Short mmCIF file of C-alpha atoms in Angstrom, two decimals:
data_model
loop_
_atom_site.label_atom_id
_atom_site.label_comp_id
_atom_site.label_asym_id
_atom_site.label_seq_id
_atom_site.Cartn_x
_atom_site.Cartn_y
_atom_site.Cartn_z
CA UNK E 1 -22.46 11.89 -13.79
CA UNK E 2 -19.80 13.09 -11.36
CA UNK E 3 -18.17 10.92 -8.75
CA UNK E 4 -18.95 11.73 -5.13
CA UNK E 5 -16.15 9.62 -3.71
CA UNK E 6 -12.56 10.70 -3.90
CA UNK E 7 -9.37 8.72 -4.17
CA UNK E 8 -7.21 8.91 -1.04
CA UNK E 9 -4.73 11.62 -2.02
CA UNK E 10 -2.06 13.09 0.22
CA UNK E 11 -0.37 16.45 0.55
CA UNK E 12 3.03 17.23 2.05
CA UNK E 13 3.15 20.30 4.28
CA UNK E 14 6.50 21.85 5.17
CA UNK E 15 6.86 23.29 8.67
CA UNK E 16 9.76 24.86 10.54
CA UNK E 17 13.18 23.29 11.27
CA UNK E 18 13.08 21.33 8.02
CA UNK E 19 10.23 19.11 9.22
CA UNK E 20 7.25 18.02 7.15
CA UNK E 21 3.79 16.57 7.62
CA UNK E 22 2.03 14.15 5.28
CA UNK E 23 -1.71 14.77 5.50
CA UNK E 24 -4.89 13.68 3.82
CA UNK E 25 -5.84 16.03 1.02
CA UNK E 26 -9.54 15.80 1.81
CA UNK E 27 -11.52 14.18 4.61
CA UNK E 28 -14.42 11.91 3.84
CA UNK E 29 -17.74 12.44 5.59
CA UNK E 30 -16.92 9.53 7.89
CA UNK E 31 -13.51 10.95 8.76
CA UNK E 32 -15.04 14.31 9.64
CA UNK E 33 -17.50 12.59 11.95
CA UNK E 34 -14.63 10.68 13.57
CA UNK E 35 -13.00 13.97 14.53
CA UNK E 36 -16.08 15.07 16.40
CA UNK E 37 -16.74 11.59 17.74
CA UNK E 38 -13.40 11.67 19.54
CA UNK E 39 -14.41 14.92 21.20
CA UNK E 40 -17.46 13.30 22.74
CA UNK E 41 -17.66 12.32 26.33
CA UNK E 42 -20.58 11.02 28.29
CA UNK E 43 -21.38 12.22 31.78
CA UNK E 44 -24.50 10.92 33.55
CA UNK E 45 -25.84 9.70 30.19
CA UNK E 46 -25.46 13.18 28.77
CA UNK E 47 -23.47 13.74 25.63
CA UNK E 48 -20.86 16.49 25.85
CA UNK E 49 -18.31 17.81 23.40
CA UNK E 50 -14.91 18.48 24.90
CA UNK E 51 -13.77 21.52 22.96
CA UNK E 52 -10.22 21.08 24.23
CA UNK E 53 -10.04 17.83 22.27
CA UNK E 54 -10.80 19.49 18.92
CA UNK E 55 -7.19 20.42 18.13
CA UNK E 56 -5.62 17.00 18.78
CA UNK E 57 -8.57 15.25 17.16
CA UNK E 58 -8.28 17.41 14.04
CA UNK E 59 -4.52 16.88 13.78
CA UNK E 60 -4.84 13.12 14.29
CA UNK E 61 -7.67 13.02 11.75
CA UNK E 62 -5.54 14.52 8.99
CA UNK E 63 -2.06 13.32 9.88
CA UNK E 64 -0.62 10.29 8.07
CA UNK E 65 3.13 10.64 8.56
CA UNK E 66 5.73 13.16 9.64
CA UNK E 67 9.45 13.72 10.06
CA UNK E 68 9.32 14.45 13.80
CA UNK E 69 12.07 12.92 15.93
CA UNK E 70 12.23 12.37 19.66
CA UNK E 71 14.78 13.95 22.01
CA UNK E 72 17.28 11.24 21.07
CA UNK E 73 16.99 11.95 17.37
CA UNK E 74 14.97 8.81 16.74
CA UNK E 75 12.05 8.97 14.30
CA UNK E 76 8.63 8.94 15.97
CA UNK E 77 6.72 6.48 13.77
CA UNK E 78 3.06 7.24 13.17
CA UNK E 79 2.64 5.87 9.63
CA UNK E 80 0.13 3.00 9.53
CA UNK E 81 -0.30 3.27 13.30
CA UNK E 82 -3.73 3.13 14.99
CA UNK E 83 -5.50 6.41 15.67
CA UNK E 84 -4.84 6.15 19.42
CA UNK E 85 -1.08 5.79 18.84
CA UNK E 86 -1.06 8.85 16.58
CA UNK E 87 -2.98 10.81 19.20
CA UNK E 88 -0.53 9.70 21.89
CA UNK E 89 2.40 10.89 19.76
CA UNK E 90 0.70 14.24 19.18
CA UNK E 91 0.17 14.63 22.92
CA UNK E 92 3.93 14.26 23.48
CA UNK E 93 4.80 17.30 21.35
CA UNK E 94 5.92 20.49 23.05
CA UNK E 95 3.22 23.15 23.04
CA UNK E 96 4.75 25.37 20.36
CA UNK E 97 5.25 22.45 18.01
CA UNK E 98 1.68 21.27 18.52
CA UNK E 99 0.36 24.77 17.78
CA UNK E 100 2.49 25.02 14.65
CA UNK E 101 1.29 21.65 13.38
CA UNK E 102 -2.33 22.44 14.21
CA UNK E 103 -2.08 25.80 12.43
CA UNK E 104 -0.55 24.18 9.35
CA UNK E 105 -3.29 21.55 9.18
CA UNK E 106 -6.07 24.06 9.77
CA UNK E 107 -4.69 26.20 6.94
CA UNK E 108 -4.56 23.16 4.69
CA UNK E 109 -8.13 22.18 5.60
CA UNK E 110 -9.33 25.70 4.87
CA UNK E 111 -7.56 25.78 1.51
CA UNK E 112 -9.03 22.44 0.51
CA UNK E 113 -12.49 23.58 1.56
CA UNK E 114 -12.16 26.60 -0.72
CA UNK E 115 -10.99 24.43 -3.58
CA UNK E 116 -14.04 22.21 -3.09
CA UNK E 117 -16.33 25.23 -3.27
CA UNK E 118 -14.62 26.36 -6.46
CA UNK E 119 -14.88 22.86 -7.89
CA UNK E 120 -18.55 22.66 -7.00
CA UNK E 121 -19.22 25.84 -8.93
CA UNK E 122 -17.79 24.35 -12.07
CA UNK E 123 -14.77 22.21 -12.89
CA UNK E 124 -13.87 24.74 -15.59
CA UNK E 125 -13.95 27.60 -13.14
CA UNK E 126 -17.07 29.30 -14.42
CA UNK E 127 -20.00 29.84 -12.04
CA UNK E 128 -22.91 27.63 -13.00
CA UNK E 129 -26.13 29.60 -13.49
CA UNK E 130 -29.19 28.46 -11.60
CA UNK E 131 -31.73 26.47 -13.60
CA UNK E 132 -34.43 28.90 -12.52
CA UNK E 133 -32.63 32.14 -13.30
CA UNK E 134 -33.47 33.80 -16.58
CA UNK E 135 -30.71 34.10 -19.12
CA UNK E 136 -29.34 37.60 -19.55
CA UNK E 137 -29.10 39.37 -22.82
CA UNK E 138 -25.55 40.36 -23.59
CA UNK E 139 -25.08 44.03 -24.18
CA UNK E 140 -22.18 45.56 -26.07
CA UNK E 141 -19.26 46.35 -23.78
CA UNK E 142 -20.65 44.20 -20.95
CA UNK E 143 -18.39 43.28 -18.02
CA UNK E 144 -16.58 39.96 -18.19
CA UNK E 145 -15.87 38.06 -14.98
CA UNK E 146 -12.62 36.17 -14.58
CA UNK E 147 -12.85 32.42 -13.90
CA UNK E 148 -12.44 31.14 -10.33
CA UNK E 149 -9.17 29.21 -10.00
CA UNK E 150 -9.00 26.47 -7.36
CA UNK E 151 -6.04 26.75 -4.99
CA UNK E 152 -3.12 24.50 -5.83
CA UNK E 153 -1.22 22.26 -3.48
CA UNK E 154 1.74 19.96 -3.65
CA UNK E 155 0.66 16.37 -4.08
CA UNK E 156 3.04 13.71 -2.79
CA UNK P 1 -4.08 -4.17 3.38
CA UNK P 2 -4.63 -0.56 2.37
CA UNK P 3 -6.27 1.45 -0.36
CA UNK P 4 -4.13 4.58 -0.28
CA UNK P 5 -4.05 5.42 3.40
CA UNK P 6 -7.41 3.76 4.11
CA UNK P 7 -7.39 0.41 5.88
CA UNK P 8 -9.09 -2.02 3.48
CA UNK P 9 -8.60 -5.24 5.42
CA UNK P 10 -6.82 -6.63 8.47
CA UNK P 11 -4.88 -9.84 7.87
CA UNK P 12 -3.29 -12.43 10.13
CA UNK P 13 -1.14 -15.52 9.71
CA UNK P 14 0.29 -14.04 6.54
CA UNK P 15 3.20 -15.55 4.62
CA UNK P 16 5.12 -14.19 1.67
CA UNK P 17 7.00 -16.45 -0.71
CA UNK P 18 9.09 -15.50 -3.65
CA UNK P 19 7.48 -16.59 -6.89
CA UNK P 20 8.15 -16.28 -10.59
CA UNK P 21 6.09 -13.11 -10.95
CA UNK P 22 7.29 -11.47 -7.75
CA UNK P 23 5.93 -12.51 -4.38
CA UNK P 24 2.98 -14.65 -3.38
CA UNK P 25 0.99 -13.62 -0.31
CA UNK P 26 -1.25 -15.96 1.66
CA UNK P 27 -3.22 -14.77 4.66
CA UNK P 28 -6.35 -15.08 6.72
CA UNK P 29 -8.74 -12.14 6.67
CA UNK P 30 -9.73 -10.85 10.11
CA UNK P 31 -12.00 -8.13 8.76
CA UNK P 32 -12.43 -6.34 5.47
CA UNK P 33 -14.13 -3.23 4.19
CA UNK P 34 -16.04 -4.38 1.12
CA UNK P 35 -15.90 -1.06 -0.67
CA UNK P 36 -12.23 -0.37 -0.02
CA UNK P 37 -11.18 -3.90 -0.96
CA UNK P 38 -12.90 -3.40 -4.32
CA UNK P 39 -10.81 -0.30 -5.08
CA UNK P 40 -7.41 -0.18 -6.79
CA UNK P 41 -4.52 0.09 -6.25
CA UNK P 42 -4.15 -1.88 -3.00
CA UNK P 43 -1.02 -2.18 -0.90
CA UNK P 44 0.02 -4.91 1.53
CA UNK P 45 1.61 -3.36 4.61
CA UNK P 46 3.60 -5.68 6.87
CA UNK P 47 4.63 -4.22 10.23
CA UNK P 48 8.30 -4.79 10.98
CA UNK P 49 10.53 -3.47 13.70
CA UNK P 50 11.01 0.23 13.24
CA UNK P 51 8.40 0.65 10.54
CA UNK P 52 6.71 -1.40 7.84
CA UNK P 53 7.25 -3.11 4.52
CA UNK P 54 4.93 -2.10 1.71
CA UNK P 55 4.19 -4.15 -1.39
CA UNK P 56 1.84 -3.22 -4.23
CA UNK P 57 -0.85 -5.87 -4.74
CA UNK P 58 -1.02 -6.85 -8.39
CA UNK P 59 -3.67 -9.59 -8.17
CA UNK P 60 -6.04 -10.49 -5.36
CA UNK P 61 -8.35 -13.39 -4.60
CA UNK P 62 -10.49 -13.63 -1.49
CA UNK P 63 -12.53 -16.72 -0.72
CA UNK P 64 -14.24 -16.63 2.62
CA UNK P 65 -11.51 -15.74 5.10
CA UNK P 66 -8.68 -16.94 2.84
CA UNK P 67 -6.73 -14.45 0.84
CA UNK P 68 -4.12 -14.99 -1.82
CA UNK P 69 -2.41 -12.29 -3.78
CA UNK P 70 0.59 -11.57 -5.92
CA UNK P 71 2.76 -8.69 -4.85
CA UNK P 72 5.05 -6.38 -6.76
CA UNK P 73 8.50 -5.34 -5.57
CA UNK P 74 8.81 -3.95 -2.04
CA UNK P 75 8.39 -0.19 -2.11
CA UNK P 76 11.33 1.88 -0.99
CA UNK P 77 10.66 4.19 1.96
#
């Protein structure tokens, strides 16, 4: 039986100017819901999603630590800080830096999603045939498919 | 107290004393996530000015709201 809960792994992402981000490798179902939960606002008892909040919410949902410094060269500490403090720090970034960080995290999320799809197919990289599909007879000189390789990432 | 980057428990009134095997932690549990507390390895994170101190938890006992643990050497940043 396979496990459906993952250990909390991290990945280090390098960005420009020698800076780095430490992010969660995967989000749990609860963490994904938190991202959307922080986009919710309520107006006259109606639930509304603030699409403008998606970017900061996504970044704060993945981000664990970084090397960002303030204008005085002092480290901006976000490690082990509450979500709201991380969000406040993200909001203080200049616009280009925020976009760069958001792009890096979105690329990471996309890569991890693809690796999950590949893993779901088969841990060995071979597509798993459906239980209902008939087995095919091999013919001489038949085409061989190459195995699907999950994307790799640097684990810190 | 953390399992990886997940918050496993919030502690208060904590004290750390040097002991033969490393450090002994005593604390009161404010709240705890049952699943995360059951996972290993756990880390004790003590907020200090400018950052935090992190110690690996080698043994853990929780009785009601009382927690006692032995800690390994402080992790370098």
